[in-house]
């Protein structure tokens, strides 16, 4: 038996390890186009930029592990085609590798901004170690960075850039930060914290293009003629799924490869995991494309269990984290159909949580420096039992008793 994994990122690397952990003893080939063994991306916008994390700490497993676990790791190699009839993948090297089971874990790529002037030098994006190295080389006191997009990656880079003394302007199309991924309480809180650290925000931005000087970007031009001067632009406007291989192979795709609760695609021999999948979320009765480490790990476990014949893992509540300055944000669940928002604690104290309820049931919790609220909130989500909002808001009652 043989398993081929396309994409040696967080999901692909974990799937290889899970297969071995679950007793699968057939051949495993892990193929990735990056020159590195699988590594973690979250520190790239956080500790790595500030020089607090080195390359060894990013790596999921040391290179020797792949030899010891008999995982054939092929880095700097791109898969260019999946031949489902022959059950073979074709590589950029010209080699063909056959599989009994295939796991696609090709992740996502940064969405590009195509506007007049976006071909000037000085545009940055953040997805890989190389991107992070390029960004790090720029940050120094007085350097002016314009960040397009007030999402997590943009805000984390803003915090790291300020820590290194750079000037930061964040340009956001919506009227609040994190508009797609967090509630208004959290948006307002993060705005305040970043402003205290000297970040300048511009909301409702309609960006018309970029100004240049000697071929290098020198400013962001709005439709109303305003210009925000800068020495570089970081584009953080979301990511697109790398689902082209799957689409070309005729697998069902809809903003990512459509998979079931076992991470299986429309071809029973092919699984897909991580950022590039559209997956069912049983607790919300809908399907979603998630971009988070816990999601990639959960689906790696699902695929490995299905292939090795182990018991399927229990469904997990989706969760996510973000670190900015001295704040640890942990989010569980998704705020769908919310009819009540309960704030537990005082945002001014920098330790509080926001619970999103629907019909008295917790749909999501956003916890700032409150790991226990996050943990209990996650359990509440899983249990689907209703809670008393007034008890939830009362910090005199320990969260476990709520
Ligand atoms: P990836 O880890 O992106 O791996 C996909 C791999 O496939 C890549 O190496 C890619 O080069 C390779 N590949 C693509 N196409 C091919 C091909 N044809 N042939 C061979 N190889 C191919 N998540 C959190 O939960 N918390 C965080 O705080 C957080 N912070 C983040 C910060 C940054 C800067 C970034 C970029 C992401 C962050 N994430 C965070 C998201 C998290 O890193 C991703 O959700 C996770 O990496 C997804 O794993 P994956 O395996 O799906 O994709």
XYZ file of N, CA, C and O and ligand atoms in Angstrom, residues 6-12 31-34 39 41-46 77-80 105-108 126-127 153 156 242 245 273-276 291-294 296 319-323, ligand 1:
237
model
N 0.495 15.424 -1.173
C 0.940 16.598 -1.954
C 0.858 17.817 -1.045
O -0.217 18.185 -0.579
N 2.012 18.457 -0.815
C 2.051 19.638 0.045
C 2.682 19.266 1.369
O 2.075 18.563 2.190
N 3.934 19.723 1.577
C 4.647 19.406 2.821
C 4.549 20.601 3.767
O 5.550 21.213 4.142
N 3.319 20.959 4.114
C 3.082 22.055 5.056
C 2.604 21.493 6.381
O 2.902 20.338 6.738
N 1.829 22.312 7.103
C 1.393 21.901 8.437
C 0.495 20.670 8.374
O 0.633 19.721 9.141
N -0.447 20.681 7.415
C -1.366 19.555 7.279
C -0.667 18.309 6.748
O -0.787 17.218 7.320
N 0.069 18.468 5.654
C 0.742 17.320 5.018
C 1.730 16.655 5.966
O 1.750 15.422 6.106
N 5.445 15.218 -0.687
C 6.052 16.045 -1.739
C 5.690 17.511 -1.525
O 4.508 17.869 -1.472
N 6.707 18.364 -1.405
C 6.442 19.785 -1.180
C 7.286 20.665 -2.074
O 8.457 20.370 -2.325
N 6.698 21.768 -2.535
C 7.457 22.629 -3.450
C 8.410 23.563 -2.718
O 9.324 24.112 -3.322
N 8.220 23.750 -1.409
C 9.142 24.625 -0.676
C 10.436 23.852 -0.394
O 10.439 22.618 -0.363
N 6.939 23.137 8.179
C 7.156 24.068 9.295
C 5.858 24.782 9.637
O 4.895 24.741 8.887
N 3.612 28.082 10.230
C 3.552 29.459 9.736
C 3.177 30.485 10.813
O 3.595 31.639 10.700
N 2.376 30.112 11.837
C 1.954 31.159 12.782
C 3.071 32.042 13.335
O 2.907 33.262 13.400
N 4.253 31.495 13.695
C 5.267 32.401 14.256
C 5.800 33.415 13.235
O 6.435 34.397 13.631
N 5.549 33.176 11.935
C 6.139 34.063 10.923
C 5.703 35.519 11.107
O 6.475 36.435 10.854
N 4.445 35.716 11.529
C 3.972 37.093 11.700
C 4.171 37.573 13.137
O 3.857 38.710 13.450
N 4.680 36.687 13.988
C 4.769 37.014 15.421
C 6.244 36.964 15.858
O 7.015 37.850 15.500
N 9.972 20.232 -4.821
C 9.374 19.439 -5.898
C 7.894 19.760 -5.976
O 7.180 19.659 -4.969
N 7.450 20.106 -7.163
C 6.045 20.480 -7.338
C 5.289 19.354 -8.027
O 5.805 18.744 -8.974
N 4.102 19.070 -7.544
C 3.241 18.115 -8.265
C 2.506 18.920 -9.332
O 1.910 19.965 -9.039
N 2.571 18.457 -10.578
C 1.949 19.258 -11.647
C 0.650 18.638 -12.166
O -0.128 19.302 -12.824
N -2.767 18.410 0.255
C -2.626 19.365 1.382
C -1.844 20.572 0.872
O -0.793 20.920 1.403
N -2.374 21.186 -0.189
C -1.610 22.232 -0.875
C -1.852 23.631 -0.299
O -1.318 24.613 -0.819
N -2.669 23.751 0.737
C -2.799 25.023 1.445
C -3.449 26.135 0.628
O -4.277 25.890 -0.245
N -3.042 27.341 0.957
C -3.628 28.522 0.302
C -2.492 29.483 -0.039
O -1.370 29.322 0.428
N 2.936 37.697 3.071
C 3.493 36.836 4.118
C 2.808 35.485 4.130
O 1.651 35.361 4.542
N 3.539 34.508 3.619
C 3.022 33.135 3.628
C 4.148 32.156 3.976
O 3.943 31.150 4.609
N -3.379 38.567 10.047
C -1.978 38.646 9.621
C -1.528 40.101 9.602
O -0.465 40.448 10.133
N -1.058 41.336 13.212
C 0.117 40.740 13.872
C 1.403 41.362 13.330
O 2.336 41.647 14.096
N -5.342 26.670 -2.848
C -4.572 26.079 -3.958
C -5.278 24.799 -4.407
O -4.842 23.690 -4.102
N -4.920 21.797 -8.835
C -4.602 20.394 -9.168
C -5.858 19.542 -9.054
O -6.140 18.696 -9.900
N -6.973 18.008 2.866
C -6.971 18.532 4.240
C -6.449 19.973 4.261
O -5.747 20.402 3.355
N -6.833 20.693 5.298
C -6.251 22.008 5.557
C -6.938 23.154 4.838
O -8.114 23.094 4.474
N -6.153 24.218 4.621
C -6.677 25.496 4.110
C -7.384 25.366 2.767
O -8.132 26.266 2.394
N -7.081 24.311 2.010
C -7.651 24.243 0.660
C -8.939 23.429 0.598
O -9.391 23.110 -0.499
N -9.067 28.476 7.677
C -7.608 28.611 7.548
C -7.028 28.670 8.945
O -6.886 29.747 9.521
N -6.762 27.524 9.524
C -6.168 27.516 10.865
C -5.419 26.213 11.079
O -5.727 25.189 10.458
N -4.457 26.281 11.969
C -3.680 25.081 12.299
C -4.573 23.989 12.892
O -4.514 22.839 12.451
N -5.424 24.309 13.899
C -6.253 23.229 14.453
C -7.102 22.529 13.398
O -7.301 21.317 13.449
N -6.299 22.133 10.155
C -5.417 21.261 9.362
C -5.084 19.993 10.155
O -5.063 18.886 9.606
N -11.255 26.201 16.354
C -10.666 27.253 17.193
C -9.444 27.856 16.522
O -8.929 27.322 15.540
N -8.993 28.960 17.078
C -7.957 29.771 16.445
C -7.306 30.626 17.524
O -7.881 30.840 18.578
N -6.092 31.097 17.268
C -5.495 32.036 18.224
C -4.734 33.123 17.462
O -4.429 32.967 16.284
N -4.451 34.199 18.164
C -3.626 35.257 17.580
C -2.893 35.945 18.727
O -3.456 36.134 19.804
N -1.616 36.295 18.497
C -0.835 37.006 19.514
C -0.487 38.389 18.993
O 0.084 38.503 17.906
P 0.284 25.014 4.344
O 0.889 24.933 5.697
O 0.264 26.345 3.666
O 1.047 23.966 3.411
C 0.757 23.807 2.051
C 2.049 23.431 1.354
O 1.758 22.880 0.080
C 2.954 24.633 1.096
O 4.253 24.338 1.545
C 2.909 24.784 -0.413
O 4.106 25.324 -0.942
C 2.726 23.337 -0.844
N 2.206 23.169 -2.199
C 1.192 23.847 -2.796
N 0.980 23.382 -4.051
C 1.869 22.378 -4.252
C 2.146 21.509 -5.340
N 1.446 21.557 -6.471
N 3.137 20.610 -5.203
C 3.844 20.530 -4.059
N 3.635 21.328 -2.988
C 2.652 22.238 -3.083
N -3.287 29.585 12.031
C -3.638 29.527 13.340
O -4.389 28.625 13.708
N -3.164 30.443 14.241
C -2.327 31.457 13.871
O -1.925 32.256 14.711
C -1.922 31.531 12.507
N -1.057 32.481 12.073
C -0.656 32.512 10.770
C 0.276 33.469 10.370
C 0.688 33.514 9.048
C 1.701 34.544 8.631
C 0.177 32.591 8.102
C 0.627 32.633 6.663
C -0.734 31.634 8.487
C -1.167 31.582 9.826
N -2.090 30.623 10.264
C -2.450 30.570 11.590
C -2.707 29.686 9.311
C -1.997 28.348 9.291
O -0.612 28.515 9.147
C -2.556 27.508 8.153
O -3.932 27.334 8.412
C -1.877 26.153 8.038
O -0.531 26.310 7.669
C -2.606 25.292 7.004
O -1.906 24.124 6.724
P -1.963 23.482 5.264
O -1.195 22.240 5.337
O -3.360 23.475 4.785
O -1.225 24.540 4.330
